[in-house]
Tab-separated table of C-alpha atoms and ligand atoms in Angstrom:
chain	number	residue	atom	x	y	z
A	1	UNK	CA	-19.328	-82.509	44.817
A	2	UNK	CA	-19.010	-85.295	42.403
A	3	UNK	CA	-16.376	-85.294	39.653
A	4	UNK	CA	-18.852	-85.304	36.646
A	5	UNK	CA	-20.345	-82.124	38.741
A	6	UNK	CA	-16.982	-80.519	38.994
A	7	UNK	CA	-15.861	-81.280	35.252
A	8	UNK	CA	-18.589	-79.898	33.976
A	9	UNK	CA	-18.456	-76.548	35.955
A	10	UNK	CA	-14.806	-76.018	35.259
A	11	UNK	CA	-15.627	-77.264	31.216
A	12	UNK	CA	-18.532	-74.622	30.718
A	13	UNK	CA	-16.091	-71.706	32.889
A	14	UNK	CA	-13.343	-72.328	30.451
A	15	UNK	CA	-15.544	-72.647	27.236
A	16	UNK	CA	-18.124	-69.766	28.195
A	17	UNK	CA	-15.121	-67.658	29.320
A	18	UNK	CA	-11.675	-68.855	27.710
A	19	UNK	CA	-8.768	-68.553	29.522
A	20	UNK	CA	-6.464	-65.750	29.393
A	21	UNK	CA	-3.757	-63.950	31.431
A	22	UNK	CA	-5.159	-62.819	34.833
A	23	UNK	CA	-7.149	-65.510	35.609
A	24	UNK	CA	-7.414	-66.412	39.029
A	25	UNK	CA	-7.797	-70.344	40.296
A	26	UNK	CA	-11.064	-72.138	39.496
A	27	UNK	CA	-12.692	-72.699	42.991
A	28	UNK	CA	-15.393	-74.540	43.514
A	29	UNK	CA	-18.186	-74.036	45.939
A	30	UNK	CA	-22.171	-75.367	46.959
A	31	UNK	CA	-25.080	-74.527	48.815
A	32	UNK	CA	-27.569	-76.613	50.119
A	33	UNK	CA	-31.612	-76.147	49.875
A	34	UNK	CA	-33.646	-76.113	53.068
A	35	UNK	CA	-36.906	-77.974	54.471
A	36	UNK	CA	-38.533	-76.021	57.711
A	37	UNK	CA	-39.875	-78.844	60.219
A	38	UNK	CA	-42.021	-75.797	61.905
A	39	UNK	CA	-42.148	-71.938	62.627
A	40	UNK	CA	-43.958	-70.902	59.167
A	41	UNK	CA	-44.414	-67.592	57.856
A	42	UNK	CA	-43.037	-66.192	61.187
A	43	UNK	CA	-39.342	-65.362	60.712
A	44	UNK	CA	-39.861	-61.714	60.300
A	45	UNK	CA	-42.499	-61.372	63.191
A	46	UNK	CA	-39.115	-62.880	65.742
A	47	UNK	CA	-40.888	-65.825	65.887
A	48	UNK	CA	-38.877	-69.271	66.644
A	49	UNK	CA	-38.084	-71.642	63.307
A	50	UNK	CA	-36.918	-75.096	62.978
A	51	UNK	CA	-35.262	-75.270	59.470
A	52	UNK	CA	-32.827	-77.841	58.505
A	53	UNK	CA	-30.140	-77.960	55.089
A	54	UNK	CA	-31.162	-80.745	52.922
A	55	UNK	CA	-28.840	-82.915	50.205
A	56	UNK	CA	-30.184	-80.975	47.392
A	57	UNK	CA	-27.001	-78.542	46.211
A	58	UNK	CA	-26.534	-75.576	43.779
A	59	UNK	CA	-23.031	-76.051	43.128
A	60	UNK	CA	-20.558	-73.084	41.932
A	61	UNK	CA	-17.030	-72.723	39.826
A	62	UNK	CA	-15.815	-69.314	39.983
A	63	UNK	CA	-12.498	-67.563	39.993
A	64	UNK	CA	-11.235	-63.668	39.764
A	65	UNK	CA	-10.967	-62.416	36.295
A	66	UNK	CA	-8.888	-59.044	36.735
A	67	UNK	CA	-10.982	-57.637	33.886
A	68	UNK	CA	-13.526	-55.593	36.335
A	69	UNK	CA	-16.050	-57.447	34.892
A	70	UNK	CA	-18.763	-59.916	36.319
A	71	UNK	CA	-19.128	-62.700	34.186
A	72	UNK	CA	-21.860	-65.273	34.936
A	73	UNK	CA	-23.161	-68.077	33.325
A	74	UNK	CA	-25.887	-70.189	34.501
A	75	UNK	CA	-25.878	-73.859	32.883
A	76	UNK	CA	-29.470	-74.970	33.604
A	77	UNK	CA	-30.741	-71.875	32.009
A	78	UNK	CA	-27.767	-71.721	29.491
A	79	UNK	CA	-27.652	-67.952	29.659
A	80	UNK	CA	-24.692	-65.822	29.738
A	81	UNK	CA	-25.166	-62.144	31.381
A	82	UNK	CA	-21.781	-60.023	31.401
A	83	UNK	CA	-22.118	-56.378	33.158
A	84	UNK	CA	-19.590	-54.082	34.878
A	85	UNK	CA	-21.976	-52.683	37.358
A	86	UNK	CA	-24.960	-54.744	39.523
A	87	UNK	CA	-27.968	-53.438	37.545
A	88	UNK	CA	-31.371	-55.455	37.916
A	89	UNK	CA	-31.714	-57.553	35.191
A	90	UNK	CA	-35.521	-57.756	33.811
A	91	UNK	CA	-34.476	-60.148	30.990
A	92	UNK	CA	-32.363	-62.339	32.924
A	93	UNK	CA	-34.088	-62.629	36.689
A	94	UNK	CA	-31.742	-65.745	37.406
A	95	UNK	CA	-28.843	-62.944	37.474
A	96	UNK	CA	-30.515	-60.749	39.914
A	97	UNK	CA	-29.472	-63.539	42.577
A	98	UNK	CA	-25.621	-62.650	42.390
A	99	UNK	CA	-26.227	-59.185	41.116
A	100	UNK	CA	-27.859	-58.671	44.710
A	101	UNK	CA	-24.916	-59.858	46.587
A	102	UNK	CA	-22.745	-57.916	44.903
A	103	UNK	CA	-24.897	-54.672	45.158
A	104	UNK	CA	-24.920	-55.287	49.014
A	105	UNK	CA	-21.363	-56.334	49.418
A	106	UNK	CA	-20.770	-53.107	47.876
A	107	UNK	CA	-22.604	-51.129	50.591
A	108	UNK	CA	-21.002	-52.444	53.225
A	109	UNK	CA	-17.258	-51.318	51.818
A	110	UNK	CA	-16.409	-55.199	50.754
A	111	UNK	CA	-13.836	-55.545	48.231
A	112	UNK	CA	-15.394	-57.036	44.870
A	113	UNK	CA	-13.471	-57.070	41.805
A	114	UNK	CA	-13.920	-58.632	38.025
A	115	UNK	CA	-15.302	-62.342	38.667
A	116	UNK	CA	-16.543	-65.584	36.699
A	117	UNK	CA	-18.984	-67.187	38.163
A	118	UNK	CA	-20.909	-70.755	36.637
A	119	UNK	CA	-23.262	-72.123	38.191
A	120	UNK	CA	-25.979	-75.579	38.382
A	121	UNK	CA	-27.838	-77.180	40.644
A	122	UNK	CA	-30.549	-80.020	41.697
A	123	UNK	CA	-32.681	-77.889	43.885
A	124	UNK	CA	-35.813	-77.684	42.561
A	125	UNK	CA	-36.787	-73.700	41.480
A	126	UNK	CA	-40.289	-72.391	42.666
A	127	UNK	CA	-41.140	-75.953	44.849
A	128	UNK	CA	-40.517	-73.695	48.352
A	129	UNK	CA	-37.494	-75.497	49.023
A	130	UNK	CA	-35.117	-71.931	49.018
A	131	UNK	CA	-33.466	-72.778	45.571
A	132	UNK	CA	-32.816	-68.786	45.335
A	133	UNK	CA	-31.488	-68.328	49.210
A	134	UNK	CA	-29.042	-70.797	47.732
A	135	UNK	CA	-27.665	-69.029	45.204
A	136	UNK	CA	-27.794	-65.567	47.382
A	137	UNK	CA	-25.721	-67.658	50.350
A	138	UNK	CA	-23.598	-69.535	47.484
A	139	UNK	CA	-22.235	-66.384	45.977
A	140	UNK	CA	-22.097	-64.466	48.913
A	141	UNK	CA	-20.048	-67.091	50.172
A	142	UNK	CA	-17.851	-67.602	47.409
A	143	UNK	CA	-16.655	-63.931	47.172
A	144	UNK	CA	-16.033	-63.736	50.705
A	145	UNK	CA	-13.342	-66.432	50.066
A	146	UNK	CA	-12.269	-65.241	46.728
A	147	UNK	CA	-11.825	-61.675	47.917
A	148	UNK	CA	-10.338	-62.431	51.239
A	149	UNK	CA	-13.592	-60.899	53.278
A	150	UNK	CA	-13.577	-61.214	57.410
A	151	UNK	CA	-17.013	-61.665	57.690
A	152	UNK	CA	-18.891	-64.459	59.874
A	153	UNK	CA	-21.386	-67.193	58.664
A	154	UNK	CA	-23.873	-65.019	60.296
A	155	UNK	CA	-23.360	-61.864	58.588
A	156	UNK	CA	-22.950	-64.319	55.221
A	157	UNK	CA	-26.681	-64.569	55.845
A	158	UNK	CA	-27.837	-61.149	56.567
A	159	UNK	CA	-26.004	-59.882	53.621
A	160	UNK	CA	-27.523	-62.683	51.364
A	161	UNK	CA	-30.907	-62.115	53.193
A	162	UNK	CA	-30.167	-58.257	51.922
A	163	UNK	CA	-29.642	-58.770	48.546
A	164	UNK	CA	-32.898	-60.651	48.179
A	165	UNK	CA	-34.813	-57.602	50.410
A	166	UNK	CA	-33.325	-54.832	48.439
A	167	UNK	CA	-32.369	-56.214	45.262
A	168	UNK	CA	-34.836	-59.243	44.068
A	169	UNK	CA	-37.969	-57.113	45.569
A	170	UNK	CA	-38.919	-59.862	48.067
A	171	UNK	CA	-39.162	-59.103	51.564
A	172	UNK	CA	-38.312	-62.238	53.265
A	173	UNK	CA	-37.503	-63.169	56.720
A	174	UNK	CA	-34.107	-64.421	57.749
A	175	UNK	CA	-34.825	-67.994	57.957
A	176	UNK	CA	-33.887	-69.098	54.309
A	177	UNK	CA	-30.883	-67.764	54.202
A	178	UNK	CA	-29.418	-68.188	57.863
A	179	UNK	CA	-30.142	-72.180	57.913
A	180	UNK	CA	-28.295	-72.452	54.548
A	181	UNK	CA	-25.182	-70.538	55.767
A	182	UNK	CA	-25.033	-72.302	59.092
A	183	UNK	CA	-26.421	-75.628	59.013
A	184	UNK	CA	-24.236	-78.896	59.826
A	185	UNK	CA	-25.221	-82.443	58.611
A	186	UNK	CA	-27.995	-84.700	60.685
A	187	UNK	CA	-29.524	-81.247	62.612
A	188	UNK	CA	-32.240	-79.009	62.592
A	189	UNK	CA	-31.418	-75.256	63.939
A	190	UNK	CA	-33.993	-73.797	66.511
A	191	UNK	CA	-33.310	-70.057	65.561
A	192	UNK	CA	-34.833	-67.046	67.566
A	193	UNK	CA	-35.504	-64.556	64.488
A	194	UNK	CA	-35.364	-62.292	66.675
A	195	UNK	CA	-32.104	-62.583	68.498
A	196	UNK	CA	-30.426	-64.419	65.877
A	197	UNK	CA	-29.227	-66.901	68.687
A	198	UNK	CA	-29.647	-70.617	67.785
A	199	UNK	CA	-28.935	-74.493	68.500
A	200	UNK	CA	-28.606	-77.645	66.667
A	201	UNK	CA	-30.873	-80.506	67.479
A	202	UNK	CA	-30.574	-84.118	65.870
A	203	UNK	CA	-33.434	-84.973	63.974
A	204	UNK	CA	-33.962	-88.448	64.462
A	205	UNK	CA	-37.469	-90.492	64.750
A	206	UNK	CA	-36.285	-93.827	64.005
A	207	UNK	CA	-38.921	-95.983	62.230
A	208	UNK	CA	-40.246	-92.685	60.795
A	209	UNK	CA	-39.197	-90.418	58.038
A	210	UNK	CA	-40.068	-87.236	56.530
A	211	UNK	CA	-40.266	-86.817	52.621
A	212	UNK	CA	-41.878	-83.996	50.757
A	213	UNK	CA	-44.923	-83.696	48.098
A	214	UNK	CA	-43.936	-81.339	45.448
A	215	UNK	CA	-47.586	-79.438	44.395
A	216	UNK	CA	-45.771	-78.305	40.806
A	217	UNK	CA	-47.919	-75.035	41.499
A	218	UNK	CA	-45.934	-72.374	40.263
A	219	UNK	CA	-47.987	-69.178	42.014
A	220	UNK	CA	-47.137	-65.954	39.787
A	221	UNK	CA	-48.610	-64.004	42.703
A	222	UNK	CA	-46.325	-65.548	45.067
A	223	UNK	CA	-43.910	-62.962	45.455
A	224	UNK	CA	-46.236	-59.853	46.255
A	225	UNK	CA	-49.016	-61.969	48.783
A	226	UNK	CA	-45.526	-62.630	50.776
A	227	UNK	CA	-44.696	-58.596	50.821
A	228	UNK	CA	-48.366	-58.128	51.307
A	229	UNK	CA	-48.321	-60.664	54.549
A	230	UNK	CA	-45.073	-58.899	56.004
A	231	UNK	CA	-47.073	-55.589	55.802
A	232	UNK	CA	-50.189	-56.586	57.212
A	233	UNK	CA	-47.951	-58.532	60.361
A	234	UNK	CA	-45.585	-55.105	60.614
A	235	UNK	CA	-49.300	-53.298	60.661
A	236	UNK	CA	-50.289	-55.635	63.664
A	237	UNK	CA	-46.935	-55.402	65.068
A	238	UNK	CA	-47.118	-51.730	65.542
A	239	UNK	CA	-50.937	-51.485	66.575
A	240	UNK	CA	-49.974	-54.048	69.406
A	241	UNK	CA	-46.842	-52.324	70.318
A	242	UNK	CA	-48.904	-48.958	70.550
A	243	UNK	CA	-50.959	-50.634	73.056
A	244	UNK	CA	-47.619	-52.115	75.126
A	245	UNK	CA	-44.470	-50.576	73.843
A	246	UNK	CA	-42.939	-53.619	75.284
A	247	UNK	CA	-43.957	-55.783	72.561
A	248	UNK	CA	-41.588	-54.961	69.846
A	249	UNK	CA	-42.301	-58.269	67.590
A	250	UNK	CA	-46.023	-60.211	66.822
A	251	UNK	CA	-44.507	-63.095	68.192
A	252	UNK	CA	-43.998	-61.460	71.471
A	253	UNK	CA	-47.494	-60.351	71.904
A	254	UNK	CA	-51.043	-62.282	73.587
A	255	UNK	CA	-54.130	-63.055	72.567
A	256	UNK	CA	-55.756	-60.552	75.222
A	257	UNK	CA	-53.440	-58.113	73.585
A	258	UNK	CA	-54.432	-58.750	69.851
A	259	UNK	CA	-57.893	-59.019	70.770
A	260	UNK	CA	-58.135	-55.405	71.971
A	261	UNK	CA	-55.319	-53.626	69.981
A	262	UNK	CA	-57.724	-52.268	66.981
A	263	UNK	CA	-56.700	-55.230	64.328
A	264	UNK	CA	-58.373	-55.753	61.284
A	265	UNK	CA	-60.006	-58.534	60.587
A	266	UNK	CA	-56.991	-59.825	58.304
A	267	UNK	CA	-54.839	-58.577	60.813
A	268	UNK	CA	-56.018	-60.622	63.621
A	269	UNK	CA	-56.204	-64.008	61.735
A	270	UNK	CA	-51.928	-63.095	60.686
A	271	UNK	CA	-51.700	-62.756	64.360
A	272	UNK	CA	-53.805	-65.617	65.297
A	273	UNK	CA	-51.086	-67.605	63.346
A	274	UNK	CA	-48.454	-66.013	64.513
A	275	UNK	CA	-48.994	-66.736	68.107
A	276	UNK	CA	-50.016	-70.286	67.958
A	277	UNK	CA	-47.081	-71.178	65.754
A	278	UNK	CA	-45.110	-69.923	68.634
A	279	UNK	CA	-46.815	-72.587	71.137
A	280	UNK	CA	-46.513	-75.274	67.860
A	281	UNK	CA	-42.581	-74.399	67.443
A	282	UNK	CA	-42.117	-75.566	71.005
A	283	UNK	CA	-44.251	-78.194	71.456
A	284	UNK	CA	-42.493	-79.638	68.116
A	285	UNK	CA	-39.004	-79.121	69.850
A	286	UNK	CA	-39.554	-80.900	72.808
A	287	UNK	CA	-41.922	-83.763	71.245
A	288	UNK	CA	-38.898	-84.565	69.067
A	289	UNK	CA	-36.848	-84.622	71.401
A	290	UNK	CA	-38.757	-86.866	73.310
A	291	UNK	CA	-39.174	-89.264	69.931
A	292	UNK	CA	-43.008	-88.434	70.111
A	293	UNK	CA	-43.716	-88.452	66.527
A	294	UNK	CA	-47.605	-88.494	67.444
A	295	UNK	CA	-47.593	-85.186	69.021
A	296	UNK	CA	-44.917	-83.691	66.187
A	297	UNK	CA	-47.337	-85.042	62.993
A	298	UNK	CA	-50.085	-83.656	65.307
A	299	UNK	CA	-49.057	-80.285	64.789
A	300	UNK	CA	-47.983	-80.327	61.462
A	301	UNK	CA	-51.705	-80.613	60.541
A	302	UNK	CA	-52.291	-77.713	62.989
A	303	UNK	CA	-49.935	-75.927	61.400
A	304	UNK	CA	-51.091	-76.570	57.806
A	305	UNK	CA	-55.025	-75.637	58.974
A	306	UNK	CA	-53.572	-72.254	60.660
A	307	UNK	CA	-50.948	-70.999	57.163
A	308	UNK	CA	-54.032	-72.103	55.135
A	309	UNK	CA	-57.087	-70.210	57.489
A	310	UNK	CA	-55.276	-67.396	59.524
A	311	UNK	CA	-52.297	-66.989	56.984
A	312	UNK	CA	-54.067	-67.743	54.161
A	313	UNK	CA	-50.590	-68.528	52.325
A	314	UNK	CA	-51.853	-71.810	51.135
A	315	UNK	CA	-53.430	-73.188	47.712
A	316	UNK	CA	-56.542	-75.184	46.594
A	317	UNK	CA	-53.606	-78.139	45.422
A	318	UNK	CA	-51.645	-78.117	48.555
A	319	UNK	CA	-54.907	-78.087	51.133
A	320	UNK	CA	-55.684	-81.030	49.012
A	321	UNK	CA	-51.857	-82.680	49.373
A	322	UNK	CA	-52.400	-82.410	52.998
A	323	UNK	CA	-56.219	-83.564	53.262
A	324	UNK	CA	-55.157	-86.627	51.052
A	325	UNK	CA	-52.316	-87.504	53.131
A	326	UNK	CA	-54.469	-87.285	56.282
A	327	UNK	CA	-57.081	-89.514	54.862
A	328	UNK	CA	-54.333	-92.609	54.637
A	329	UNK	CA	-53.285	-91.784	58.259
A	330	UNK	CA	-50.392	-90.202	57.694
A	331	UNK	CA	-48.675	-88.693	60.976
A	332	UNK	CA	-48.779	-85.464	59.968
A	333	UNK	CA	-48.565	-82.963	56.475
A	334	UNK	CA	-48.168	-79.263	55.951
A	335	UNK	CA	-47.262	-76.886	53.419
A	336	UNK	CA	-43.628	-75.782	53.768
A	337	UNK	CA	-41.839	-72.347	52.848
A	338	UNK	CA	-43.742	-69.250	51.355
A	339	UNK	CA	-46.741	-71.195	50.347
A	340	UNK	CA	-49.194	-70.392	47.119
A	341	UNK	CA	-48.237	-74.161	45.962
A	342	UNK	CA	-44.573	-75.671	46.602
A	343	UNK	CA	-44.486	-78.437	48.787
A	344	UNK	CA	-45.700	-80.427	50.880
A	345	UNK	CA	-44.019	-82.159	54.371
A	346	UNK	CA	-45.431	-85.311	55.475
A	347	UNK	CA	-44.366	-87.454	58.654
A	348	UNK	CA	-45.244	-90.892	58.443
A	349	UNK	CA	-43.498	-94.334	59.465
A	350	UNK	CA	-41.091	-95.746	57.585
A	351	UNK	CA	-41.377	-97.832	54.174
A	352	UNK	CA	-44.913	-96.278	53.368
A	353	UNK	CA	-43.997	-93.680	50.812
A	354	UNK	CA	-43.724	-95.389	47.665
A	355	UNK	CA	-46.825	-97.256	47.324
A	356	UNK	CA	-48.682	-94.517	48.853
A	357	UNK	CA	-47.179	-91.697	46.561
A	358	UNK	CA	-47.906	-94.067	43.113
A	359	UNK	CA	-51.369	-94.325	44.414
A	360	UNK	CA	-51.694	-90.802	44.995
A	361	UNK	CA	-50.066	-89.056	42.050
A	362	UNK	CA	-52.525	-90.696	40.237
A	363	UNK	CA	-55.772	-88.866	41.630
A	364	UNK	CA	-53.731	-85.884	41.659
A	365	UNK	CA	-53.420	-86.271	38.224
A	366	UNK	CA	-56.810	-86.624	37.438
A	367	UNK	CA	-57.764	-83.693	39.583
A	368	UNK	CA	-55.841	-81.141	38.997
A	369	UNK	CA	-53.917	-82.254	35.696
A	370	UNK	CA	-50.419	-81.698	37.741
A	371	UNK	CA	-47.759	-84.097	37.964
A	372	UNK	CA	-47.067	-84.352	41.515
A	373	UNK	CA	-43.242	-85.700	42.400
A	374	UNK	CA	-41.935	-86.749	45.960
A	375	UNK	CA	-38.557	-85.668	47.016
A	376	UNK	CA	-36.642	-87.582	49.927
A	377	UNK	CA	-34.311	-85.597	51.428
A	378	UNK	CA	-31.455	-86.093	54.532
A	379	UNK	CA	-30.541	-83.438	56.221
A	380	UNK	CA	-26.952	-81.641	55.051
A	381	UNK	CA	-24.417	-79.319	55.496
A	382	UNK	CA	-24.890	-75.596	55.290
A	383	UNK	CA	-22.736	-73.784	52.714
A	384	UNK	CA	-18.530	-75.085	52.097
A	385	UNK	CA	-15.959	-74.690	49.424
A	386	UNK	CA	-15.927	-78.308	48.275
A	387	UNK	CA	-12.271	-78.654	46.492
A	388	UNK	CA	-9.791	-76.238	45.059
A	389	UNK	CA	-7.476	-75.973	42.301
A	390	UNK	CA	-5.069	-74.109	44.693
B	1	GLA	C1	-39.968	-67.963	52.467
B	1	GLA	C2	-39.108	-66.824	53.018
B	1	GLA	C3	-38.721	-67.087	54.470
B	1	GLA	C4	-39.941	-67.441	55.318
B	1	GLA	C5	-40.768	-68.514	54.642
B	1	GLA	C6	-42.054	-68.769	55.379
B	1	GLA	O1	-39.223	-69.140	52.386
B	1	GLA	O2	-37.938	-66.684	52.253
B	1	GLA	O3	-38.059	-65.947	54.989
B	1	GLA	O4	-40.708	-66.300	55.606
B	1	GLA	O5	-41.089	-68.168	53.305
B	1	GLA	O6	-41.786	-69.266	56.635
């Protein structure tokens, strides 16, 4: 965290809240955003994902207040939102984020008392790039240091993952918020969703980098598409399993066994992706392993054609990211993350992405009247407490 960050945390806690007897230390705290190399849209079917942290932060001050209060204040939105209780907010979504944590902290028997809680950040909000997961795995974090919790990086997640399930509406998988809680600098996790058990691997290509194409589509039906995906894969899921009660997620099913379990039609194409992302997860592992960037750009645009036919999580703006991209022989592009807009990964060689990003906001531009941006990233360190006043 750098000191301007830092100052101006602890500045805004002590204006926005003033100090006053029962105060507890100002701590500070930050977690990261996330990229996904591959495994899309299959972290609640128990598929495998290949998510890495990235050096974008949301970056917290907070500190027990003794007054039984929750006090939060978020400076890029410069809104205040005081409660006693966890209520959903309508007026002040941003709040629902911590709101959530505490809610499910509160289920599980974990000591929360009064807290103040600022809070800012550089990840970009609606791009796909887990800005909210951040805040849910931030705060979750936080109070499990403040308020002395035993609780593992692990659990950090699932509670986090919880509060956005049961408290922000969205059903996500566990990806999001398990790769910010655990992640360590330079490496991508391979996590099984299903077993929770997971590696690091180095990311490294020399002579190539990855960088991302941010659509600027903000999709306002974003949020119920993904709930309506999850039910139309746990619909699969259980026609499949009916058929072979061994198979217990989509990803561990077969094509012979989705052709003749009684899909729908939209069913079948979910599954369709759901199975061949599990052959593109693995081919992806070991081709970077091996330094093949070929064979890993290969299937990023195999995975972009399945999310955006099968999946059907794309957009008109990212499809035409990707297809520009491909026409300058790029390595490989895909949409990242939820999908309906956000961003865009490309793989290409080194030294490339400047001249070819000025030429192509430009036609973006004209098309779609959208100011495009490109973010480059390097992979990061899960959540930490940065400093202390302690
Ligand atoms: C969002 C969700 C994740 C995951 C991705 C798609 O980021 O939060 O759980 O489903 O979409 O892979």
């Amino acid at each position: 965290m750098t000191l301007s960050i830092r100052e101006n945390l602890s500045t805004s806690l002590s204006h926005i809240f003033p100090d006053a007897p029962g105060l507890g230390p100002i701590r500070f705290f930050s977690a990261p955003g996330r990229v996904n190399i591959i495994g899309e849209h299959v972290d609640y079917a128990g598929g495998l994902v290949f998510p890495a942290a990235i050096d974008f932060r949301t970056h917290f001050a907070i500190r027990t207040n003794g007054l039984g209060l929750i006090r939060l204040y978020s400076l890029d939105f410069q809104s205040e939102f005081v409660t006693k209780d966890p209520i959903y907010s309508v007026e002040k979504p941003w709040a629902n984020y911590i709101l959530g944590v505490v809610s499910e902290a509160h289920k599980l028997g974990l000591k929360v008392e009064g807290f103040d809680l600022v809070f800012t950040g550089n990840i970009p909000q609606g791009a796909g790039l887990s800005s909210s997961a951040a805040v849910e795995v931030g705060t979750t974090f936080a109070l499990s240091k403040i308020f002395s919790w035993d609780i593992t990086k692990e659990k950090i997640a699932l509670l986090a993952q919880a509060a956005e399930n049961h408290f922000v509406g969205v059903n996500c998988g566990i990806m999001d918020q398990f790769v910010i809680a655990v992640a360590k600098p330079s490496s991508c996790i391979s996590l099984n969703t299903e077993s929770l058990e997971y590696s690091y691997h180095d990311l490294d290509l020399p002579g190539y980098e990855f960088y991302l194409i941010d659509s600027n589509v903000k999709h306002s039906l974003k949020e119920s598409e993904y709930n309506d995906r999850r039910k139309e894969v746990e619909s699969a899921t259980s026609k499949c399993n009916k058929l072979s009660p061994e198979v217990q997620t989509l990803s561990q099913a077969n094509f012979p066994l989705i052709e003749k379990a009684g899909l729908t039609p939209s069913e079948f194409k979910r599954a369709t992706h759901i199975l061949g992302e599990r052959s593109r997860a693995q081919n992806v592992i070991r081709s970077l392993k091996d330094k093949n960037a070929e064979m890993v750009g290969k299937e990023l645009f195999s995975c972009h054609e399945s999310l955006s036919k099968n999946f059907q999580v794309s957009c008109e703006e990212t499809d035409f990211i990707v297809e520009w991209f491909r026409s300058e022989n790029v390595l490989g592009a895909r949409m990242i993350g939820g999908g309906f807009g956000g961003c865009v990964l490309v793989l290409d060689k080194d030294g490339r992405s400047s001249s070819l990003f000025s030429k192509f906001e430009k036609e973006y531009f004209q098309k779609f009247g959208l100011n495009a941006k490109i973010y480059r990233f390097s992979i990061s360190e899960g959540v930490r407490e940065d400093s202390s006043d302690r």
